[in-house]
Amino acid sequence: MTVTRSEHESITGKLSTLDRWLPAWIILAMVAGLALGRVVPGLGDALSAVEVDGISLPIALGLLVMMYPVLAKVRYDRLDTVTGDRRLLVSSLLLNWVLGPALMFALAWLLLPDLPEYRTGLIIVGLARCIAMVIIWNDLACGDREAAAVLVALNSLFQVIAFAGLGWFYLSVLPGWLGLEQAALDVSPWQIAKSVLIFLGIPLLAGYLSRRVGEKRWGATAYEGSFLPRVGPWALYGLLFTIVVLFALQGDQITSRPWDVARIALPLLAYFAIMWGGGYLLGRALGLSYERTTTLAFTAAGNNFELAIAVAIATFGAASGQALAGVVGPLIEVPVLVALVYVSLALRSRFPHPTPSYAVEPR
């Protein structure tokens, strides 16, 4: 079965006004955040001060609100269909933990050979695999929600286990082998685990309990037809709020150093394009459905900027070039991955596989 152009238009035509104008809202949120951070004295410092044990409460709030509705939609009784797909799991692990860090290392050294602080910051970004925003990009592109939940959980586990070791390898060992400048990374497993527990564990548990309790109390039909449409829009509200806060925190740095931002943006643009395109082509080569190919591509392309920024600040300081490189990440990732959502939807008709009705329901 092929999804025709008319079917695609019918699906996108059911999107709400908020969804259809998503790029405009995101651009406005980015501009608003940058403007607030630039024109309101002390706003960035005030937002930075609202944190507990290194976790920014405004950012945490935005991410939790953003992720909960999507994870409440996941059909947890279908997760076994994902965990049994070894092609998907192995491909995701290779893309995220072999290709991704190696690619960012190569791009950082190739395009920023004279800027060691920014180069180190980008390498840290490449090591932090996405466990938050990727869920909403995947959902907007009508990817497989169950697959996204499993792959994000898998990335979270590997992030706790492998992040510090890979940081040591790519910042110290490999540069030493190649005769390049070395750096060091000071990060504890608890710091990474804490990020995973807050940004993924809380909304995942809330989503799981919502479905279990909601279906038991109201029935599956009422849960899908009444509860989910009510909470669904909060995902985009949370996304827009998070974007405003992220950009307000560093609005002054970003707007006052435009050339530096442009230099950092170039390897990031190449990285997102290569990782998403590689994930998409690999999914096609393996014969995966549109939904799982889309999930594979977006989980490969996304990064955990919250963790990368926190590690850079803890190791090198809030005013460091490493921290700025982490901050520029979402400045580039957000519009690029939103654009790739529309690229994905446009490519859906090229897949011969059936598209389950639950994957194309109105957002």
Short mmCIF file of C-alpha atoms in Angstrom, two decimals:
data_model
loop_
_atom_site.label_atom_id
_atom_site.label_comp_id
_atom_site.label_asym_id
_atom_site.label_seq_id
_atom_site.Cartn_x
_atom_site.Cartn_y
_atom_site.Cartn_z
CA MET A 1 0.00 0.00 0.00
CA THR A 2 1.34 3.41 -0.98
CA VAL A 3 0.24 6.62 0.70
CA THR A 4 -0.89 8.85 -2.15
CA ARG A 5 -0.47 12.59 -2.43
CA SER A 6 -4.18 13.11 -1.81
CA GLU A 7 -4.01 10.96 1.33
CA HIS A 8 -0.97 12.91 2.52
CA GLU A 9 -2.80 16.20 1.96
CA SER A 10 -5.82 14.80 3.79
CA ILE A 11 -3.66 13.91 6.78
CA THR A 12 -1.86 17.25 6.92
CA GLY A 13 -5.15 19.03 6.35
CA LYS A 14 -6.40 17.62 9.66
CA LEU A 15 -3.59 19.29 11.59
CA SER A 16 -4.61 22.04 13.96
CA THR A 17 -3.77 25.67 13.30
CA LEU A 18 -1.01 25.42 15.91
CA ASP A 19 0.55 22.46 14.09
CA ARG A 20 0.24 23.90 10.58
CA TRP A 21 1.96 27.13 11.62
CA LEU A 22 4.58 25.39 13.73
CA PRO A 23 7.64 26.83 11.89
CA ALA A 24 6.30 30.36 12.40
CA TRP A 25 5.65 29.78 16.12
CA ILE A 26 9.12 28.32 16.60
CA ILE A 27 10.80 31.22 14.80
CA LEU A 28 8.80 33.65 16.94
CA ALA A 29 9.79 31.74 20.10
CA MET A 30 13.47 31.85 19.12
CA VAL A 31 13.30 35.57 18.34
CA ALA A 32 11.39 36.27 21.56
CA GLY A 33 13.94 34.36 23.62
CA LEU A 34 16.88 36.10 21.99
CA ALA A 35 15.23 39.50 22.39
CA LEU A 36 14.36 38.89 26.05
CA GLY A 37 17.88 37.72 26.82
CA ARG A 38 19.30 40.77 25.07
CA VAL A 39 17.04 43.59 26.26
CA VAL A 40 16.00 42.50 29.77
CA PRO A 41 18.94 43.13 32.13
CA GLY A 42 19.79 40.16 34.30
CA LEU A 43 17.13 37.85 32.85
CA GLY A 44 19.65 35.18 31.87
CA ASP A 45 21.23 35.27 35.32
CA ALA A 46 17.79 35.12 36.97
CA LEU A 47 16.77 32.09 34.91
CA SER A 48 20.10 30.41 35.57
CA ALA A 49 19.65 30.93 39.29
CA VAL A 50 16.36 29.01 39.31
CA GLU A 51 17.89 25.57 39.46
CA VAL A 52 18.21 22.62 41.79
CA ASP A 53 21.47 20.66 41.88
CA GLY A 54 22.50 22.02 38.48
CA ILE A 55 19.14 21.35 36.79
CA SER A 56 17.41 24.45 35.37
CA LEU A 57 13.83 24.36 36.67
CA PRO A 58 12.32 26.43 33.81
CA ILE A 59 13.92 24.18 31.19
CA ALA A 60 12.94 21.05 33.11
CA LEU A 61 9.35 22.29 33.38
CA GLY A 62 9.15 23.03 29.66
CA LEU A 63 10.58 19.65 28.67
CA LEU A 64 8.30 17.74 31.03
CA VAL A 65 5.21 19.53 29.70
CA MET A 66 6.44 18.94 26.14
CA MET A 67 7.12 15.22 26.51
CA TYR A 68 4.20 14.09 28.65
CA PRO A 69 1.40 14.24 26.02
CA VAL A 70 3.49 12.35 23.46
CA LEU A 71 4.45 9.63 25.93
CA ALA A 72 0.81 9.38 27.07
CA LYS A 73 -0.03 8.44 23.45
CA VAL A 74 2.42 5.53 23.37
CA ARG A 75 0.81 2.09 23.33
CA TYR A 76 2.99 0.39 25.90
CA ASP A 77 1.47 -3.02 25.18
CA ARG A 78 3.06 -2.85 21.71
CA LEU A 79 6.64 -2.24 22.83
CA ASP A 80 7.50 -5.91 22.30
CA THR A 81 7.08 -5.40 18.54
CA VAL A 82 9.94 -2.89 18.74
CA THR A 83 12.25 -4.74 21.11
CA GLY A 84 12.06 -7.74 18.81
CA ASP A 85 13.22 -5.70 15.78
CA ARG A 86 16.97 -6.26 15.94
CA ARG A 87 17.57 -4.39 12.68
CA LEU A 88 16.14 -1.24 14.19
CA LEU A 89 17.87 -1.56 17.57
CA VAL A 90 21.32 -2.41 16.20
CA SER A 91 21.08 0.30 13.53
CA SER A 92 20.14 2.90 16.12
CA LEU A 93 23.01 1.93 18.43
CA LEU A 94 25.53 2.10 15.57
CA LEU A 95 24.26 5.47 14.35
CA ASN A 96 24.10 7.03 17.82
CA TRP A 97 27.15 5.61 19.53
CA VAL A 98 29.58 4.87 16.71
CA LEU A 99 28.84 7.14 13.76
CA GLY A 100 27.47 10.20 15.63
CA PRO A 101 30.41 10.90 17.99
CA ALA A 102 32.98 10.04 15.29
CA LEU A 103 31.28 12.32 12.75
CA MET A 104 31.10 15.27 15.15
CA PHE A 105 34.76 14.76 16.10
CA ALA A 106 35.75 14.82 12.41
CA LEU A 107 33.61 17.87 11.57
CA ALA A 108 34.79 19.80 14.63
CA TRP A 109 38.47 19.27 13.79
CA LEU A 110 37.93 19.84 10.07
CA LEU A 111 35.92 23.06 10.33
CA LEU A 112 37.16 24.53 13.65
CA PRO A 113 40.89 23.68 13.73
CA ASP A 114 41.76 27.14 15.10
CA LEU A 115 39.02 27.32 17.76
CA PRO A 116 39.73 24.68 20.43
CA GLU A 117 37.04 25.78 22.89
CA TYR A 118 34.23 25.60 20.32
CA ARG A 119 35.67 22.38 18.93
CA THR A 120 35.59 20.74 22.36
CA GLY A 121 32.05 22.00 22.95
CA LEU A 122 30.84 20.44 19.71
CA ILE A 123 32.50 17.11 20.51
CA ILE A 124 30.61 17.10 23.83
CA VAL A 125 27.39 17.80 21.92
CA GLY A 126 28.10 14.84 19.64
CA LEU A 127 28.38 12.55 22.67
CA ALA A 128 25.04 13.60 24.19
CA ARG A 129 22.33 11.64 22.37
CA CYS A 130 18.84 13.08 22.40
CA ILE A 131 16.32 11.84 24.97
CA ALA A 132 13.81 14.71 24.93
CA MET A 133 12.99 16.89 21.91
CA VAL A 134 13.43 14.00 19.48
CA ILE A 135 10.17 12.56 20.80
CA ILE A 136 8.17 15.54 19.58
CA TRP A 137 9.98 15.77 16.22
CA ASN A 138 9.22 12.09 15.66
CA ASP A 139 5.59 12.58 16.62
CA LEU A 140 5.14 15.57 14.31
CA ALA A 141 6.63 13.53 11.44
CA CYS A 142 4.19 10.65 12.19
CA GLY A 143 6.97 8.31 13.21
CA ASP A 144 6.53 5.18 15.30
CA ARG A 145 5.85 6.33 18.87
CA GLU A 146 6.54 2.96 20.40
CA ALA A 147 9.87 2.71 18.55
CA ALA A 148 10.79 6.23 19.65
CA ALA A 149 10.09 5.36 23.29
CA VAL A 150 12.27 2.23 23.10
CA LEU A 151 15.16 3.90 21.22
CA VAL A 152 15.18 6.90 23.55
CA ALA A 153 15.24 4.58 26.56
CA LEU A 154 18.10 2.62 24.95
CA ASN A 155 20.04 5.83 24.29
CA SER A 156 19.46 6.87 27.90
CA LEU A 157 20.96 3.63 29.19
CA PHE A 158 24.01 3.95 26.93
CA GLN A 159 24.33 7.63 27.85
CA VAL A 160 24.75 6.77 31.52
CA ILE A 161 27.19 3.95 30.77
CA ALA A 162 29.23 5.36 27.87
CA PHE A 163 29.20 9.17 27.97
CA ALA A 164 32.18 9.71 30.28
CA GLY A 165 34.26 6.99 28.61
CA LEU A 166 33.59 8.30 25.11
CA GLY A 167 34.36 11.83 26.29
CA TRP A 168 37.75 10.65 27.54
CA PHE A 169 38.38 8.80 24.25
CA TYR A 170 37.41 11.62 21.85
CA LEU A 171 38.91 14.49 23.85
CA SER A 172 42.10 12.87 25.10
CA VAL A 173 42.96 9.44 23.68
CA LEU A 174 42.13 9.81 19.98
CA PRO A 175 43.65 13.31 19.64
CA GLY A 176 46.80 11.93 21.31
CA TRP A 177 46.99 9.10 18.78
CA LEU A 178 46.58 11.59 15.93
CA GLY A 179 49.06 14.11 17.33
CA LEU A 180 46.32 16.69 17.99
CA GLU A 181 45.61 18.95 20.94
CA GLN A 182 44.08 17.10 23.90
CA ALA A 183 41.39 18.15 26.38
CA ALA A 184 39.78 16.65 29.48
CA LEU A 185 36.19 16.14 30.59
CA ASP A 186 35.08 16.11 34.22
CA VAL A 187 31.66 14.48 34.45
CA SER A 188 30.24 11.94 36.88
CA PRO A 189 27.87 9.09 36.00
CA TRP A 190 25.41 10.52 38.54
CA GLN A 191 25.25 13.84 36.67
CA ILE A 192 24.28 11.99 33.49
CA ALA A 193 21.88 9.63 35.28
CA LYS A 194 20.21 12.62 36.93
CA SER A 195 19.59 14.22 33.54
CA VAL A 196 18.11 10.96 32.24
CA LEU A 197 15.88 10.46 35.28
CA ILE A 198 14.47 13.99 35.16
CA PHE A 199 14.13 14.59 31.42
CA LEU A 200 13.00 11.08 30.46
CA GLY A 201 12.11 9.09 33.58
CA ILE A 202 9.46 11.47 34.97
CA PRO A 203 7.45 12.04 31.75
CA LEU A 204 7.81 8.36 30.75
CA LEU A 205 6.39 7.20 34.06
CA ALA A 206 3.62 9.79 33.88
CA GLY A 207 2.71 8.77 30.33
CA TYR A 208 2.68 5.07 31.22
CA LEU A 209 0.52 5.59 34.30
CA SER A 210 -1.85 7.86 32.37
CA ARG A 211 -2.53 5.18 29.78
CA ARG A 212 -2.86 2.35 32.29
CA VAL A 213 -5.11 4.27 34.68
CA GLY A 214 -7.00 6.14 31.94
CA GLU A 215 -7.88 3.04 29.93
CA LYS A 216 -8.89 1.17 33.09
CA ARG A 217 -11.11 4.01 34.29
CA TRP A 218 -12.64 5.34 31.05
CA GLY A 219 -11.88 2.65 28.50
CA ALA A 220 -9.50 2.78 25.53
CA THR A 221 -11.97 4.57 23.25
CA ALA A 222 -12.62 7.42 25.69
CA TYR A 223 -8.92 7.68 26.55
CA GLU A 224 -7.95 7.98 22.87
CA GLY A 225 -10.90 10.10 21.83
CA SER A 226 -11.33 12.48 24.76
CA PHE A 227 -8.30 12.60 27.05
CA LEU A 228 -5.48 12.62 24.50
CA PRO A 229 -6.94 15.43 22.33
CA ARG A 230 -7.19 17.58 25.46
CA VAL A 231 -3.59 17.14 26.58
CA GLY A 232 -2.07 16.90 23.07
CA PRO A 233 -1.60 20.65 22.44
CA TRP A 234 0.46 20.97 25.62
CA ALA A 235 3.35 19.24 23.85
CA LEU A 236 3.80 22.21 21.53
CA TYR A 237 3.16 24.73 24.30
CA GLY A 238 5.96 23.08 26.27
CA LEU A 239 8.23 23.07 23.23
CA LEU A 240 7.71 26.79 22.58
CA PHE A 241 8.20 27.65 26.25
CA THR A 242 11.44 25.62 26.35
CA ILE A 243 12.75 27.37 23.23
CA VAL A 244 12.04 30.81 24.70
CA VAL A 245 13.85 29.91 27.94
CA LEU A 246 16.84 28.30 26.17
CA PHE A 247 17.40 31.31 23.97
CA ALA A 248 16.72 33.85 26.73
CA LEU A 249 19.42 32.21 28.84
CA GLN A 250 22.10 32.89 26.23
CA GLY A 251 20.49 35.63 24.10
CA ASP A 252 23.20 38.16 24.89
CA GLN A 253 26.06 35.78 24.04
CA ILE A 254 24.47 34.65 20.79
CA THR A 255 23.58 38.10 19.49
CA SER A 256 26.87 39.71 20.55
CA ARG A 257 29.09 37.09 18.84
CA PRO A 258 27.45 36.50 15.44
CA TRP A 259 30.65 35.42 13.65
CA ASP A 260 31.42 32.84 16.30
CA VAL A 261 27.85 31.55 16.08
CA ALA A 262 28.23 31.23 12.29
CA ARG A 263 31.47 29.27 12.66
CA ILE A 264 29.86 26.90 15.17
CA ALA A 265 26.73 26.55 13.02
CA LEU A 266 28.55 25.20 9.98
CA PRO A 267 29.64 21.82 11.44
CA LEU A 268 26.28 21.51 13.18
CA LEU A 269 24.40 21.94 9.90
CA ALA A 270 26.58 19.31 8.25
CA TYR A 271 26.14 17.00 11.23
CA PHE A 272 22.33 17.15 11.31
CA ALA A 273 22.05 16.68 7.55
CA ILE A 274 24.42 13.70 7.46
CA MET A 275 22.99 11.97 10.52
CA TRP A 276 19.35 12.36 9.48
CA GLY A 277 20.07 11.46 5.87
CA GLY A 278 22.18 8.48 6.93
CA GLY A 279 19.45 7.23 9.24
CA TYR A 280 16.82 7.64 6.55
CA LEU A 281 18.88 5.85 3.88
CA LEU A 282 19.77 3.04 6.28
CA GLY A 283 16.12 2.54 7.18
CA ARG A 284 15.21 2.35 3.49
CA ALA A 285 18.05 -0.08 2.79
CA LEU A 286 16.88 -2.34 5.63
CA GLY A 287 13.32 -2.30 4.34
CA LEU A 288 11.88 -0.60 7.41
CA SER A 289 8.47 1.03 7.25
CA TYR A 290 8.08 4.80 6.92
CA GLU A 291 7.29 5.10 10.63
CA ARG A 292 10.39 3.24 11.82
CA THR A 293 12.66 4.80 9.21
CA THR A 294 11.52 8.23 10.39
CA THR A 295 12.12 7.29 14.03
CA LEU A 296 15.58 5.92 13.21
CA ALA A 297 16.52 9.13 11.34
CA PHE A 298 15.32 11.56 14.01
CA THR A 299 16.80 9.66 16.97
CA ALA A 300 20.12 9.64 15.10
CA ALA A 301 20.05 13.37 14.31
CA GLY A 302 18.93 14.75 17.68
CA ASN A 303 21.20 15.65 20.59
CA ASN A 304 20.74 16.18 24.31
CA PHE A 305 21.74 19.83 24.50
CA GLU A 306 20.55 20.12 28.08
CA LEU A 307 23.17 17.57 29.14
CA ALA A 308 25.87 18.96 26.81
CA ILE A 309 25.39 22.51 28.13
CA ALA A 310 25.34 21.32 31.76
CA VAL A 311 28.56 19.31 31.32
CA ALA A 312 30.31 22.18 29.48
CA ILE A 313 29.36 24.69 32.17
CA ALA A 314 30.36 22.36 35.01
CA THR A 315 33.72 21.57 33.42
CA PHE A 316 34.72 24.81 31.69
CA GLY A 317 32.46 27.55 33.13
CA ALA A 318 29.29 29.35 32.05
CA ALA A 319 31.17 31.98 30.01
CA SER A 320 33.36 29.43 28.19
CA GLY A 321 33.46 28.81 24.48
CA GLN A 322 32.53 25.18 25.17
CA ALA A 323 29.27 26.33 26.80
CA LEU A 324 28.54 28.69 23.90
CA ALA A 325 28.96 25.82 21.42
CA GLY A 326 26.37 23.85 23.37
CA VAL A 327 23.99 26.81 23.42
CA VAL A 328 24.28 27.34 19.66
CA GLY A 329 23.23 23.70 19.21
CA PRO A 330 19.47 24.20 19.67
CA LEU A 331 19.68 27.46 17.70
CA ILE A 332 20.58 25.30 14.70
CA GLU A 333 18.86 22.03 15.60
CA VAL A 334 15.37 23.41 16.18
CA PRO A 335 14.76 24.98 12.73
CA VAL A 336 16.69 22.24 10.90
CA LEU A 337 14.75 19.36 12.46
CA VAL A 338 11.45 21.19 12.01
CA ALA A 339 12.32 21.46 8.31
CA LEU A 340 13.19 17.75 8.28
CA VAL A 341 9.74 16.98 9.73
CA TYR A 342 8.25 18.38 6.53
CA VAL A 343 10.84 16.58 4.40
CA SER A 344 9.82 13.32 6.09
CA LEU A 345 6.13 13.91 5.47
CA ALA A 346 6.85 14.71 1.81
CA LEU A 347 8.83 11.46 1.43
CA ARG A 348 6.14 9.27 2.97
CA SER A 349 4.52 8.47 -0.37
CA ARG A 350 7.74 6.74 -1.48
CA PHE A 351 7.24 3.93 1.02
CA PRO A 352 5.31 0.88 -0.13
CA HIS A 353 4.53 -0.25 3.42
CA PRO A 354 1.12 0.17 5.04
CA THR A 355 0.77 3.14 7.34
CA PRO A 356 -1.13 2.17 10.51
CA SER A 357 -4.05 4.45 11.30
CA TYR A 358 -2.68 5.26 14.76
CA ALA A 359 0.45 6.77 13.19
CA VAL A 360 -1.41 9.31 11.06
CA GLU A 361 -4.06 10.50 13.47
CA PRO A 362 -4.44 14.27 13.79
CA ARG A 363 -1.91 15.78 16.17
#
